[in-house]
Amino acid sequence: MAGYDLAEGRYENRALSDDEMWSAFSNLFSSRSKNSSSYKFGFLKAIMDNLYNVDENLTLTFDQLFGTFTEVYWNLVLKHGIRQQPVSERSDGTYLEQALNLTAVKYTITPEIPFESISDEAKIEVCKRIKSKCKVNVVGALFGDTKGLFYSFSRKEEWLQINPQMYQFVCKHKLAIEKLNYYEWAKYLEKINDDSVMDHLLTKIDKSSERENLSIYRRILFEEFENESCFYCGKKLSNDGQKVHVDHFVPRAFIKDDKMWNLVLACPTCNLQKNDKLASIIYLEKLLDRNKKIVLVNKKAKDMGTYSAQNLRAVYYWAKINGYDTIWQPKKMKEV
Ligand SMILES: [Zn+2]
């Protein structure tokens, strides 16, 4: 695990071939890259889940990354009881397990409670604890295992900047890289866990950063931005949570995130029919207009992350070339 103790790293700034970029990931997933824990798989997931939250310099903060990292581990370790490191002689568990357990005890949270449902205070505390410890070796280890080609980082200033060539590459092969990551992660976890927690393991990993409760977005969108009608067919929506679905415009299975710029309100019929498909390009234009309105209302801008129209167009394009190429639109439309 060369690089694990680095305080900072710089990606090699030269032209890279596709073969070289693939070999960086092959190296990471090969047996040459040793695993004493699952952290590098978890950290790669945190980067992949935040791929569309980068700023204009392709930079992510450690708070963004370790926010996702903590959520993933909370759900895997506490909710599903899956160990991430072999049982050691130390009876109090690894640092990560200790940090999770300490927070759960302090705030009297039972293990089945998913991360999304714990209080903001508890979330902030546990993220800070895990960031301060894990940033010391996790960021440098993944940097070394991807041959110093994937990103630059500074532990002191707490940022990570993705190599622009690698960014294009990773967006283009996002689903393939994610699947490799989950496969190797699952293989590692099978070695150190009992069969009792292993059922649906790949789904547990895949959904470890998924939220169920999007009601806050439903309220804001319903009240302020969508004229109380279905984004797709234009049908009037009644203000009843059951009948107003929050739809991920670019499917969540691809984007793995719940930012306001990708959420619209839909009637159950449209939401269920659209499912994991992309909506036709006229709806992309409609969403760009809708988002323009949200950005104008400053107080809601915090829910927009690092949104830009250019990013949304890019994400739509990347989803298509990753296999989301079935284009959907409702049969009956009132207005578009
Ligand atoms: Zn509809």
XYZ file of C-alpha atoms and ligand atoms in Angstrom:
337
model
C 0.000 0.000 0.000
C 2.542 2.540 -1.208
C 1.581 6.106 -0.435
C -0.626 5.490 2.592
C 1.394 7.838 4.816
C 1.681 10.709 2.320
C 0.543 14.133 3.522
C -0.005 15.254 -0.042
C 0.225 13.937 -3.580
C 0.239 15.327 -7.114
C -1.069 13.424 -10.107
C 1.382 12.966 -12.973
C 0.653 15.792 -15.349
C 1.208 14.240 -18.774
C -0.842 12.761 -21.596
C -2.246 9.341 -20.607
C -3.433 6.563 -22.911
C -6.642 4.615 -22.184
C -4.461 1.564 -21.466
C -2.531 3.421 -18.790
C -5.733 4.651 -17.168
C -7.209 1.150 -17.133
C -3.994 -0.207 -15.663
C -4.290 2.242 -12.740
C -7.615 0.606 -11.832
C -6.422 -2.920 -12.641
C -3.591 -2.326 -10.183
C -6.007 -1.115 -7.514
C -8.197 -4.216 -7.904
C -5.351 -6.726 -8.254
C -3.873 -8.822 -5.491
C -0.709 -6.672 -5.686
C -2.603 -3.983 -3.868
C -2.950 -5.367 -0.352
C -6.055 -4.945 1.775
C -5.922 -4.788 5.526
C -9.395 -3.253 5.533
C -12.108 -2.318 3.038
C -11.395 1.409 3.327
C -10.017 1.959 -0.147
C -13.135 0.399 -1.698
C -15.259 2.662 0.491
C -13.226 5.724 -0.395
C -13.429 4.956 -4.122
C -17.210 4.675 -3.705
C -17.228 8.084 -1.992
C -15.389 9.593 -4.981
C -17.638 7.852 -7.538
C -20.809 8.935 -5.685
C -19.539 12.541 -5.673
C -18.358 12.609 -9.288
C -20.974 15.187 -10.245
C -20.479 17.322 -7.143
C -17.029 18.544 -8.192
C -16.418 22.263 -8.627
C -15.104 23.824 -11.840
C -11.557 22.655 -10.965
C -12.757 19.055 -10.418
C -12.075 19.438 -6.704
C -13.933 17.753 -3.840
C -13.530 18.623 -0.167
C -12.756 16.020 2.490
C -16.054 16.987 4.134
C -17.961 15.947 0.988
C -15.982 12.725 0.615
C -15.944 11.621 4.242
C -19.625 12.585 4.559
C -20.433 9.883 1.986
C -17.753 7.537 3.384
C -19.277 7.773 6.885
C -22.803 7.224 5.568
C -21.694 4.113 3.647
C -19.930 2.616 6.703
C -22.680 3.540 9.122
C -25.173 1.590 7.011
C -22.890 -1.384 6.322
C -21.374 -1.774 9.797
C -24.221 -0.749 12.115
C -27.375 -1.334 10.074
C -26.235 -4.542 8.350
C -23.622 -5.747 10.876
C -20.905 -6.319 8.238
C -17.329 -6.184 9.539
C -14.850 -4.232 7.418
C -11.658 -5.551 8.964
C -10.703 -8.976 10.336
C -11.389 -9.481 14.045
C -8.232 -8.450 15.841
C -6.958 -9.143 19.308
C -8.253 -5.765 20.353
C -11.684 -6.337 21.777
C -12.874 -2.763 21.225
C -12.798 -3.072 17.405
C -11.196 -0.899 14.766
C -11.104 2.856 15.037
C -13.901 3.172 12.506
C -16.139 0.736 14.386
C -15.336 2.498 17.652
C -16.238 5.902 16.193
C -19.561 4.574 14.869
C -20.409 2.766 18.120
C -19.417 5.717 20.276
C -21.813 7.994 18.400
C -24.604 5.407 18.452
C -24.248 5.036 22.238
C -23.909 8.756 22.959
C -27.073 9.619 21.001
C -28.882 6.369 21.963
C -29.333 5.307 18.352
C -30.296 1.672 17.766
C -28.245 -0.098 15.071
C -31.133 -0.529 12.606
C -31.500 3.221 12.179
C -30.075 4.279 8.801
C -27.645 7.181 8.636
C -30.187 9.458 6.936
C -32.459 9.277 9.990
C -29.984 10.272 12.730
C -29.836 13.868 13.998
C -27.697 16.496 12.258
C -25.658 16.873 15.444
C -24.801 13.160 15.516
C -24.053 13.162 11.775
C -21.629 16.066 12.057
C -19.871 14.545 15.056
C -19.360 11.089 13.573
C -18.267 12.461 10.159
C -15.680 14.681 11.854
C -14.337 11.819 13.940
C -14.016 9.478 10.972
C -12.536 12.147 8.700
C -9.825 13.071 11.189
C -8.684 9.471 11.518
C -9.242 8.020 8.060
C -7.792 10.921 6.086
C -4.383 9.984 7.511
C -3.970 6.832 5.429
C -7.002 6.187 3.223
C -6.475 9.104 0.805
C -2.767 8.369 0.302
C -3.345 4.617 -0.047
C -5.829 5.004 -2.915
C -3.523 7.596 -4.488
C -0.642 5.077 -4.451
C -2.774 2.147 -5.589
C -3.950 4.110 -8.658
C -0.288 4.792 -9.496
C -0.461 8.514 -8.735
C -2.603 9.086 -11.835
C -6.119 9.514 -10.425
C -5.939 12.644 -8.266
C -3.907 15.171 -6.330
C -4.652 15.793 -2.662
C -3.652 17.783 0.390
C -4.333 16.279 3.798
C -3.663 19.596 5.513
C -5.987 21.650 3.314
C -8.439 18.756 3.013
C -9.104 18.686 -0.720
C -8.786 16.185 -3.538
C -8.546 17.218 -7.197
C -9.273 14.692 -9.939
C -6.914 14.548 -12.932
C -9.019 15.949 -15.857
C -8.043 13.063 -18.165
C -9.017 10.562 -15.482
C -12.260 12.442 -14.860
C -13.337 11.950 -18.485
C -12.237 8.316 -18.321
C -14.056 7.573 -15.060
C -17.274 9.282 -16.232
C -17.166 7.272 -19.438
C -16.665 3.951 -17.613
C -18.506 4.813 -14.399
C -20.727 1.748 -14.158
C -17.938 -0.672 -15.095
C -15.560 0.767 -12.473
C -18.309 0.728 -9.827
C -19.109 -2.897 -10.561
C -15.460 -3.898 -10.296
C -15.190 -2.016 -7.027
C -18.270 -3.714 -5.528
C -17.111 -7.128 -6.714
C -13.658 -6.855 -5.135
C -15.131 -5.309 -1.987
C -17.658 -8.151 -1.673
C -14.921 -10.749 -2.218
C -12.911 -9.177 0.585
C -15.912 -8.997 2.952
C -16.795 -12.656 2.346
C -13.447 -13.655 3.795
C -13.950 -11.873 7.107
C -17.689 -12.128 7.790
C -20.101 -14.884 8.775
C -22.571 -16.116 6.184
C -25.433 -14.735 8.287
C -24.806 -11.129 7.182
C -23.789 -11.890 3.590
C -27.161 -12.245 1.850
C -27.788 -9.582 -0.813
C -24.282 -8.279 -0.148
C -23.822 -6.481 -3.481
C -27.184 -4.730 -3.084
C -26.277 -3.696 0.472
C -23.036 -2.153 -0.801
C -24.709 -0.513 -3.798
C -27.494 1.003 -1.719
C -25.388 1.994 1.289
C -25.552 5.677 0.337
C -29.164 5.672 -0.824
C -31.811 7.806 0.894
C -35.413 6.857 1.229
C -36.887 10.002 2.616
C -36.992 12.778 0.055
C -39.974 14.546 1.642
C -38.062 17.780 2.271
C -37.476 18.122 -1.483
C -41.069 17.187 -2.198
C -42.280 20.053 -0.020
C -39.948 22.693 -1.452
C -40.580 21.681 -5.049
C -44.331 21.397 -4.569
C -44.730 24.720 -2.862
C -42.371 26.813 -4.892
C -41.216 25.537 -8.212
C -43.455 23.161 -10.073
C -46.932 24.686 -10.134
C -48.274 21.614 -8.378
C -48.214 19.541 -11.565
C -46.397 16.451 -12.830
C -43.092 17.436 -14.454
C -43.664 14.974 -17.282
C -47.368 14.737 -18.176
C -48.536 18.018 -16.646
C -51.348 16.389 -14.652
C -52.400 18.319 -11.534
C -50.924 16.802 -8.354
C -52.816 16.735 -5.075
C -50.834 17.710 -2.017
C -50.706 14.197 -0.662
C -47.331 12.557 -0.109
C -48.570 9.226 -1.441
C -49.598 10.655 -4.784
C -46.642 12.966 -5.401
C -43.480 11.073 -6.270
C -40.003 12.613 -6.164
C -38.317 11.443 -9.363
C -34.581 11.396 -10.074
C -34.443 12.939 -13.557
C -31.141 11.197 -14.318
C -31.778 7.769 -12.730
C -30.492 7.390 -9.182
C -28.980 4.018 -10.033
C -26.547 5.984 -12.186
C -26.048 9.216 -10.284
C -26.158 7.791 -6.696
C -26.998 11.146 -5.198
C -30.027 13.229 -4.222
C -29.321 16.797 -5.230
C -32.206 19.176 -5.836
C -31.027 19.929 -9.395
C -31.814 16.337 -10.381
C -35.163 15.982 -8.587
C -38.599 16.650 -10.043
C -42.160 15.897 -8.950
C -44.108 13.311 -10.885
C -47.447 11.521 -10.740
C -47.113 7.842 -9.732
C -47.896 6.685 -13.298
C -45.043 8.676 -14.871
C -42.611 7.890 -12.071
C -43.221 4.141 -12.279
C -43.188 4.039 -16.077
C -40.005 6.076 -16.336
C -38.276 4.007 -13.638
C -34.571 3.688 -14.613
C -34.876 5.351 -18.018
C -33.790 8.754 -19.247
C -36.482 11.267 -20.169
C -36.358 12.746 -23.666
C -34.276 15.829 -24.378
C -37.245 18.238 -24.236
C -37.444 17.451 -20.518
C -33.743 18.130 -20.102
C -34.380 21.641 -21.458
C -37.390 21.996 -19.152
C -35.285 20.974 -16.157
C -32.527 23.441 -17.078
C -35.164 26.216 -17.038
C -36.597 24.992 -13.729
C -33.125 24.934 -12.160
C -32.442 28.465 -13.379
C -35.449 29.539 -11.306
C -34.184 27.713 -8.189
C -30.736 29.281 -8.441
C -32.383 32.726 -8.598
C -34.011 32.079 -5.230
C -30.863 32.386 -3.155
C -32.071 30.788 0.004
C -32.528 27.490 -1.770
C -29.152 27.561 -3.508
C -27.543 25.512 -0.741
C -29.545 22.502 -1.893
C -28.063 22.870 -5.356
C -24.466 21.925 -4.435
C -22.046 22.845 -7.208
C -24.781 22.867 -9.850
C -24.216 24.292 -13.307
C -26.261 23.858 -16.494
C -23.151 22.524 -18.185
C -22.788 19.802 -15.525
C -26.391 18.683 -15.905
C -25.971 18.403 -19.700
C -22.763 16.413 -19.131
C -24.386 14.023 -16.621
C -27.275 13.392 -19.062
C -24.713 12.578 -21.752
C -22.607 10.318 -19.489
C -25.707 8.400 -18.377
C -26.542 7.708 -22.035
C -23.120 6.355 -22.909
C -23.078 4.218 -19.740
C -26.055 2.311 -21.110
C -29.046 4.440 -20.069
C -30.004 4.830 -23.697
C -33.701 3.951 -23.550
C -35.426 7.297 -23.891
C -38.832 7.671 -22.284
C -41.663 10.148 -22.514
C -45.262 9.943 -21.293
C -47.930 8.847 -23.735
C -50.305 11.618 -22.785
C -48.997 15.105 -22.197
C -50.958 18.098 -21.020
C -48.127 20.541 -21.437
C -44.340 20.485 -21.602
Zn -47.318 12.347 -14.931
